[in-house]
mmCIF file of C-alpha atoms and ligand atoms in Angstrom:
data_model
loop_
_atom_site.group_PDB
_atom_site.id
_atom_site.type_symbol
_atom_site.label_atom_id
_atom_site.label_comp_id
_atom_site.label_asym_id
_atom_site.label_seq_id
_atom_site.Cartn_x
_atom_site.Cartn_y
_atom_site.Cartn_z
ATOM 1 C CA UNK A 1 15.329 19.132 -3.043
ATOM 2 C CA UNK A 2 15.369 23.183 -2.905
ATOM 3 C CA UNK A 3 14.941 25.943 -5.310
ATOM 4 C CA UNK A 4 17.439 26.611 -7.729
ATOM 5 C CA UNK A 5 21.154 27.388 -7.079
ATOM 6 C CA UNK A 6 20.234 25.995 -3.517
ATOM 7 C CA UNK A 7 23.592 23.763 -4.049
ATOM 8 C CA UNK A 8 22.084 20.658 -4.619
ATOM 9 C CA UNK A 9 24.260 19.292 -7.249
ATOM 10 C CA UNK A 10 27.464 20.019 -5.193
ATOM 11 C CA UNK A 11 26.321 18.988 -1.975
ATOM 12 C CA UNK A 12 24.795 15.871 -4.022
ATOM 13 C CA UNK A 13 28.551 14.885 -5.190
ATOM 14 C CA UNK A 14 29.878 14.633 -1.301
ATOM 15 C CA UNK A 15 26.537 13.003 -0.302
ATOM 16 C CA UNK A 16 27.078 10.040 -2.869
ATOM 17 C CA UNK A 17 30.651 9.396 -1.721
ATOM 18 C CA UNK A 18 29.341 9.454 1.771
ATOM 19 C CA UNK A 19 27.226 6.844 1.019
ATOM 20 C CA UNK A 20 29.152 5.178 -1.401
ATOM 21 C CA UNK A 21 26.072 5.322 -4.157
ATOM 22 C CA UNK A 22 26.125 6.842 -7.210
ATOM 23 C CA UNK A 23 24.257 10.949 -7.988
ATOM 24 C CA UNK A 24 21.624 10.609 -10.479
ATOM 25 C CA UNK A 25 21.236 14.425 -11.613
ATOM 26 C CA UNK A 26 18.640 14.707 -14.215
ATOM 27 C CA UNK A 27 20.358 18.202 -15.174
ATOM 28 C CA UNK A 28 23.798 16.901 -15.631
ATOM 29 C CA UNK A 29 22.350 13.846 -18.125
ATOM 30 C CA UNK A 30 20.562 16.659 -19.698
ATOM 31 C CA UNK A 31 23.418 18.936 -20.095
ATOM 32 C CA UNK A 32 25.796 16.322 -21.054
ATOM 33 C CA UNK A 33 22.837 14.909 -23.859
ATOM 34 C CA UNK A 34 22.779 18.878 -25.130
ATOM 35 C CA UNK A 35 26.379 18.952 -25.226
ATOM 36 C CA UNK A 36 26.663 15.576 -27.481
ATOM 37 C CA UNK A 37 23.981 16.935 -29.690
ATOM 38 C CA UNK A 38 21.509 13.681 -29.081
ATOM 39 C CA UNK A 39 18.239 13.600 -29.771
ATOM 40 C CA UNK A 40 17.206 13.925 -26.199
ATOM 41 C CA UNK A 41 19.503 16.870 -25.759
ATOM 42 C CA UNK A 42 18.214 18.545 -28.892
ATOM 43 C CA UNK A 43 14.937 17.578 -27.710
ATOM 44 C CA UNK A 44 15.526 18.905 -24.034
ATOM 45 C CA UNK A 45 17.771 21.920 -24.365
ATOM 46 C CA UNK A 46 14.800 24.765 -25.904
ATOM 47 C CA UNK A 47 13.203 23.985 -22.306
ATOM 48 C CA UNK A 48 16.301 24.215 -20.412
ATOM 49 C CA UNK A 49 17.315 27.558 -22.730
ATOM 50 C CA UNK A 50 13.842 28.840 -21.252
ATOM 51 C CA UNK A 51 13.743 27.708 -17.701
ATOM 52 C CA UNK A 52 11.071 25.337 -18.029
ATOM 53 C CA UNK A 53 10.642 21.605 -17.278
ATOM 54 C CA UNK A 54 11.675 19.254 -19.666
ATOM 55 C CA UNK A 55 8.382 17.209 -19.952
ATOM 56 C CA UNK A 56 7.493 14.158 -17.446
ATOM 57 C CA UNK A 57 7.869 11.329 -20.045
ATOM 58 C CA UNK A 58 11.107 11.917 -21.392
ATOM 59 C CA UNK A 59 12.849 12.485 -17.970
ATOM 60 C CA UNK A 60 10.816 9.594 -16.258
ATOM 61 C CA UNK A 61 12.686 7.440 -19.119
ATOM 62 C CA UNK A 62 15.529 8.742 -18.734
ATOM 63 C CA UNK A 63 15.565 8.403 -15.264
ATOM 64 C CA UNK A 64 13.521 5.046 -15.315
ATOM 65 C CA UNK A 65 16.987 3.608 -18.058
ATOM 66 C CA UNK A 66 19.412 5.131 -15.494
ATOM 67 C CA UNK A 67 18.589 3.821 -12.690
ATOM 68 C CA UNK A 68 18.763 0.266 -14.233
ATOM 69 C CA UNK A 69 22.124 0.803 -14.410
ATOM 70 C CA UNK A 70 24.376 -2.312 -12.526
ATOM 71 C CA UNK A 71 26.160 0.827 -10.170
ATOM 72 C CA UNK A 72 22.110 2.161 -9.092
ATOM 73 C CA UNK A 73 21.269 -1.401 -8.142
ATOM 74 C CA UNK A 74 22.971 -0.953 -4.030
ATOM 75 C CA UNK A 75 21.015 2.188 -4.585
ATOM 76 C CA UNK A 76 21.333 5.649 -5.432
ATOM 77 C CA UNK A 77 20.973 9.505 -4.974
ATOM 78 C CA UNK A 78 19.007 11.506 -7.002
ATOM 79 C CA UNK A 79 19.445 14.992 -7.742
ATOM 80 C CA UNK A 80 16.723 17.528 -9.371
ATOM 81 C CA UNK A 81 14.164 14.313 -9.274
ATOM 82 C CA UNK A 82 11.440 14.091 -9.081
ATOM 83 C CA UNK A 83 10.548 17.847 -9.654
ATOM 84 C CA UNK A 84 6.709 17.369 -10.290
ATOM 85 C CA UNK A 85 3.878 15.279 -8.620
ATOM 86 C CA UNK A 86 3.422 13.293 -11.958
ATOM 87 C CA UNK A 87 7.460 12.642 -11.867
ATOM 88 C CA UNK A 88 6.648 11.362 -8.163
ATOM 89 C CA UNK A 89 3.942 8.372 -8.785
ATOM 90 C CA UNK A 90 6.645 7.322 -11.501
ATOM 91 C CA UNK A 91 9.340 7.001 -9.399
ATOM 92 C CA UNK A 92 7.433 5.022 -6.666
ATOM 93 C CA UNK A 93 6.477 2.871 -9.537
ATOM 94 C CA UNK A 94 10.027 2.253 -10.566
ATOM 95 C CA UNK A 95 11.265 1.809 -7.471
ATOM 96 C CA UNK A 96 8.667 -0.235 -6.607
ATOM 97 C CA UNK A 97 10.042 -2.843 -9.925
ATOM 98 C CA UNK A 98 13.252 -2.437 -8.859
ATOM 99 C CA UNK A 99 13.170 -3.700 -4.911
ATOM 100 C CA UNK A 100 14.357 -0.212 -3.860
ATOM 101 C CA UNK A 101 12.550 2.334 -1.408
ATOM 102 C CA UNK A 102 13.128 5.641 -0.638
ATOM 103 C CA UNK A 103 14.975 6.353 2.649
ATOM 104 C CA UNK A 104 15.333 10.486 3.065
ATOM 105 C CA UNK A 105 14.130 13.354 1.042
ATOM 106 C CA UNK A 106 16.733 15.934 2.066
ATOM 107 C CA UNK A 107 15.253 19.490 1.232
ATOM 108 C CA UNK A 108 17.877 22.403 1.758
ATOM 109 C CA UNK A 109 16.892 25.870 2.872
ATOM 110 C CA UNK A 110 18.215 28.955 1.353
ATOM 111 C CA UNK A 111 17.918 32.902 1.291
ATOM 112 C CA UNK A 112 15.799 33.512 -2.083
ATOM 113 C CA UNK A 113 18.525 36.826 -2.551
ATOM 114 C CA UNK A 114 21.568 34.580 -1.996
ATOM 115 C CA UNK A 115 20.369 32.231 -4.415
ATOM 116 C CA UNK A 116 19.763 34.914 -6.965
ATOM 117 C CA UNK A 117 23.472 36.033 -6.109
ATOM 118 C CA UNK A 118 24.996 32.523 -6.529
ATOM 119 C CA UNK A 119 22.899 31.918 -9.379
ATOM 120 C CA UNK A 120 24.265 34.949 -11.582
ATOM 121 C CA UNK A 121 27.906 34.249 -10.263
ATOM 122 C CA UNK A 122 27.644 30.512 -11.900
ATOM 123 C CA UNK A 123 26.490 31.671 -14.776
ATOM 124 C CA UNK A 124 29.843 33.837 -14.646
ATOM 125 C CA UNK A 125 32.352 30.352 -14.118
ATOM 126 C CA UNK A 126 30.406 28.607 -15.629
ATOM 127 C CA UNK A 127 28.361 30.381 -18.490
ATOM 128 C CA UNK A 128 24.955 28.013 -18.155
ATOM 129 C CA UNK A 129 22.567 29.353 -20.840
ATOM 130 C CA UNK A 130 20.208 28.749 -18.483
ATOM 131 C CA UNK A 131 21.775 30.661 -15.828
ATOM 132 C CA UNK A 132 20.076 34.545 -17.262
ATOM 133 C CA UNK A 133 18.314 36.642 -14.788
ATOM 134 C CA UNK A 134 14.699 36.268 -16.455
ATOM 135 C CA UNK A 135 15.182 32.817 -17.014
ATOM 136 C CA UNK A 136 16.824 32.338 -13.252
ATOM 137 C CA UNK A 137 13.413 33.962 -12.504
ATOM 138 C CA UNK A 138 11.394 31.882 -14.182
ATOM 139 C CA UNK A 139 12.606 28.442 -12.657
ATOM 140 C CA UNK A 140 12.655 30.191 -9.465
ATOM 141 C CA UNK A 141 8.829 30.394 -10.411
ATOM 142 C CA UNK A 142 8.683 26.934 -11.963
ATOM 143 C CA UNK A 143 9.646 25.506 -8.762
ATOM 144 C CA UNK A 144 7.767 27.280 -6.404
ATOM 145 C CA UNK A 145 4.551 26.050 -8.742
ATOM 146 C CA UNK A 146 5.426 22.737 -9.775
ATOM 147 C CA UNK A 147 8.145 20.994 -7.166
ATOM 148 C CA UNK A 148 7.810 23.309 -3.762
ATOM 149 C CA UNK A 149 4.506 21.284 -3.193
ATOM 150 C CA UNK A 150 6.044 17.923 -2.840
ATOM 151 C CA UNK A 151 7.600 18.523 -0.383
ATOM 152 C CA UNK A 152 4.414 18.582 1.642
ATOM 153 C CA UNK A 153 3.784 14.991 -0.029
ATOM 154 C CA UNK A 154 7.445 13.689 1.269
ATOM 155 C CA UNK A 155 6.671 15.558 4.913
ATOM 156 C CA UNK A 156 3.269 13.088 4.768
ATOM 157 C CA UNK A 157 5.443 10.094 4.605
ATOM 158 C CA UNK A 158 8.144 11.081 7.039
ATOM 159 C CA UNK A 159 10.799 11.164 4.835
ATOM 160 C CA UNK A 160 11.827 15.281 4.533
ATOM 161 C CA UNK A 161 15.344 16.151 6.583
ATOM 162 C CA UNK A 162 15.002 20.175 6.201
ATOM 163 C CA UNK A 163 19.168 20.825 5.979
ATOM 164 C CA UNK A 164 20.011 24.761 6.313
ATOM 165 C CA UNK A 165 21.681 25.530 3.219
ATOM 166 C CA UNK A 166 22.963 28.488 3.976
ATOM 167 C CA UNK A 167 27.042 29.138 4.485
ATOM 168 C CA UNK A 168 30.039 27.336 3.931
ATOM 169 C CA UNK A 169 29.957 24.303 1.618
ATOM 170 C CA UNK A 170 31.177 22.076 4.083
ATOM 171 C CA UNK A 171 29.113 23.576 6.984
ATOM 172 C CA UNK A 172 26.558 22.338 4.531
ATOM 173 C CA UNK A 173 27.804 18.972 4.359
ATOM 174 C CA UNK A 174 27.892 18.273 7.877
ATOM 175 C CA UNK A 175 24.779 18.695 8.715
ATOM 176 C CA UNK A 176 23.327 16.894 5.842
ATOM 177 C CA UNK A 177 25.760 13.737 7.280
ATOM 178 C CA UNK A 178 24.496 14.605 11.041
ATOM 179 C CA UNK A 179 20.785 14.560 9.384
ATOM 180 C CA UNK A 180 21.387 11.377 7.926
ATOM 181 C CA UNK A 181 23.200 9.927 10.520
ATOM 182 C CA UNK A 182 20.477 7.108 11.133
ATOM 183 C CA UNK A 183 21.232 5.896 7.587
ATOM 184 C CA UNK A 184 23.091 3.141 6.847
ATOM 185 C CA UNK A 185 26.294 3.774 5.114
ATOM 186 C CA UNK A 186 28.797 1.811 3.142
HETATM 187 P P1 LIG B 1 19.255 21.443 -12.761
HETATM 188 O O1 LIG B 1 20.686 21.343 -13.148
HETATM 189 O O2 LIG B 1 18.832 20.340 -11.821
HETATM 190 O O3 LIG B 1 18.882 22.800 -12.243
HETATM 191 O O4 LIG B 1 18.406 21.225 -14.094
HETATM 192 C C1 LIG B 1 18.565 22.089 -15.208
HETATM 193 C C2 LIG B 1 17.331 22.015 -16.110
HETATM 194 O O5 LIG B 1 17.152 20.663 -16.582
HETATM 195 C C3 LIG B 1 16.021 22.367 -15.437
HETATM 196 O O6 LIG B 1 15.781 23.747 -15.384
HETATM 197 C C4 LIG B 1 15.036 21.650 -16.361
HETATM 198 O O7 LIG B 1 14.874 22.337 -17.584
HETATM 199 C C5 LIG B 1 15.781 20.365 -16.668
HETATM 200 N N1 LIG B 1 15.471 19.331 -15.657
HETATM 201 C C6 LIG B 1 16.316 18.785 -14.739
HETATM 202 N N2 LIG B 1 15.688 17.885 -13.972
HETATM 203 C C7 LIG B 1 14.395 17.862 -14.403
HETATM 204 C C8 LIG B 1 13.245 17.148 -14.005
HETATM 205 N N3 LIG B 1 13.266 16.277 -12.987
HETATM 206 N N4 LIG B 1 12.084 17.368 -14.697
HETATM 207 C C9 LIG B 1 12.044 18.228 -15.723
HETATM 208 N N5 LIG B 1 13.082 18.954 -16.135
HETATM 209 C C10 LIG B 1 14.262 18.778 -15.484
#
């Protein structure tokens, strides 16, 4: 977890190989579904275009057919999910059907300026249409409202590892390895 342009997908990448699991990143199915022209990405991309959520039932399927997958059975990291309280109670109920549990809710910690700066930089490389100041604003907003709070609801069941996420990628990295280091690896 963390706001937007916190790093999460990169540091989610090096995390998964760690581990030897596969990322789950609700945005990159998204983006990929918007880029194929599905029905899911046509259905999903005038949310994305505006910084908003994409709504709980289509990205609790999504998640819910993805995670069925034969590689997501050893178990998995997800990225960007669950991002509201509704999107929680689904995923202990699928989780729940498939035998898995949830071992660490990593949260990283960032400078809200930084993230403003790395946010507008992306959308330089790597021209997101999602990556505009007022809509980088607005899902800075969305997430304070709508995700920021479960954190408090992870915290409750022991599971948050607060990783600074500020500095060098692989600064980064290490610490998220040294605070999962109780967790078993492949
Ligand atoms: P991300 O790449 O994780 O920042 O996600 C990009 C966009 O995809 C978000 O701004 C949302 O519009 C949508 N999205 C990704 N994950 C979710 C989620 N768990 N719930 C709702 N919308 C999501």
């Amino acid at each position: 977890m963390g706001p937007p342009g916190a790093g999460k997908g990169t540091q989610a990448k090096f995390i998964a190989e760690h581990f030897g699991i596969p990322a789950i990143s609700t945005g990159d199915i998204f983006r990929a579904n918007v880029s194929q022209g599905t029905p899911l990405g046509v259905e999903a991309q005038r949310y994305m275009d505006a910084g908003e959520y994409v709504p709980d039932e289509v990205t609790n399927l999504m998640v819910r057919n993805r995670i069925d997958e034969p590689d997501a059975e050893p178990g998995f990291l997800l990225d960007g999910y669950p991002r509201t309280l509704a999107q929680v109670e689904e995923l202990d109920g699928m989780i729940k059907f498939t035998g898995h549990a949830l071992d660490a809710v990593v949260v990283l910690t960032v400078d809200q300026d930084e993230i403003v700066q790395r946010l507008l930089q992306r959308a330089q490389v790597e021209g997101r249409a999602d990556d505009t100041e007022d809509v980088i604003r607005r899902r800075q907003e969305v997430y304070t409202d709508q995700t920021a709070p479960l954190i408090e609801v992870y915290r409750d069941r022991g599971l948050i590892h607060e990783v600074d996420g500020m500095g060098e990628v692989s600064e980064v990295t290490q610490r998220i390895f040294a605070a999962l280091d109780d967790l078993p690896q492949s």
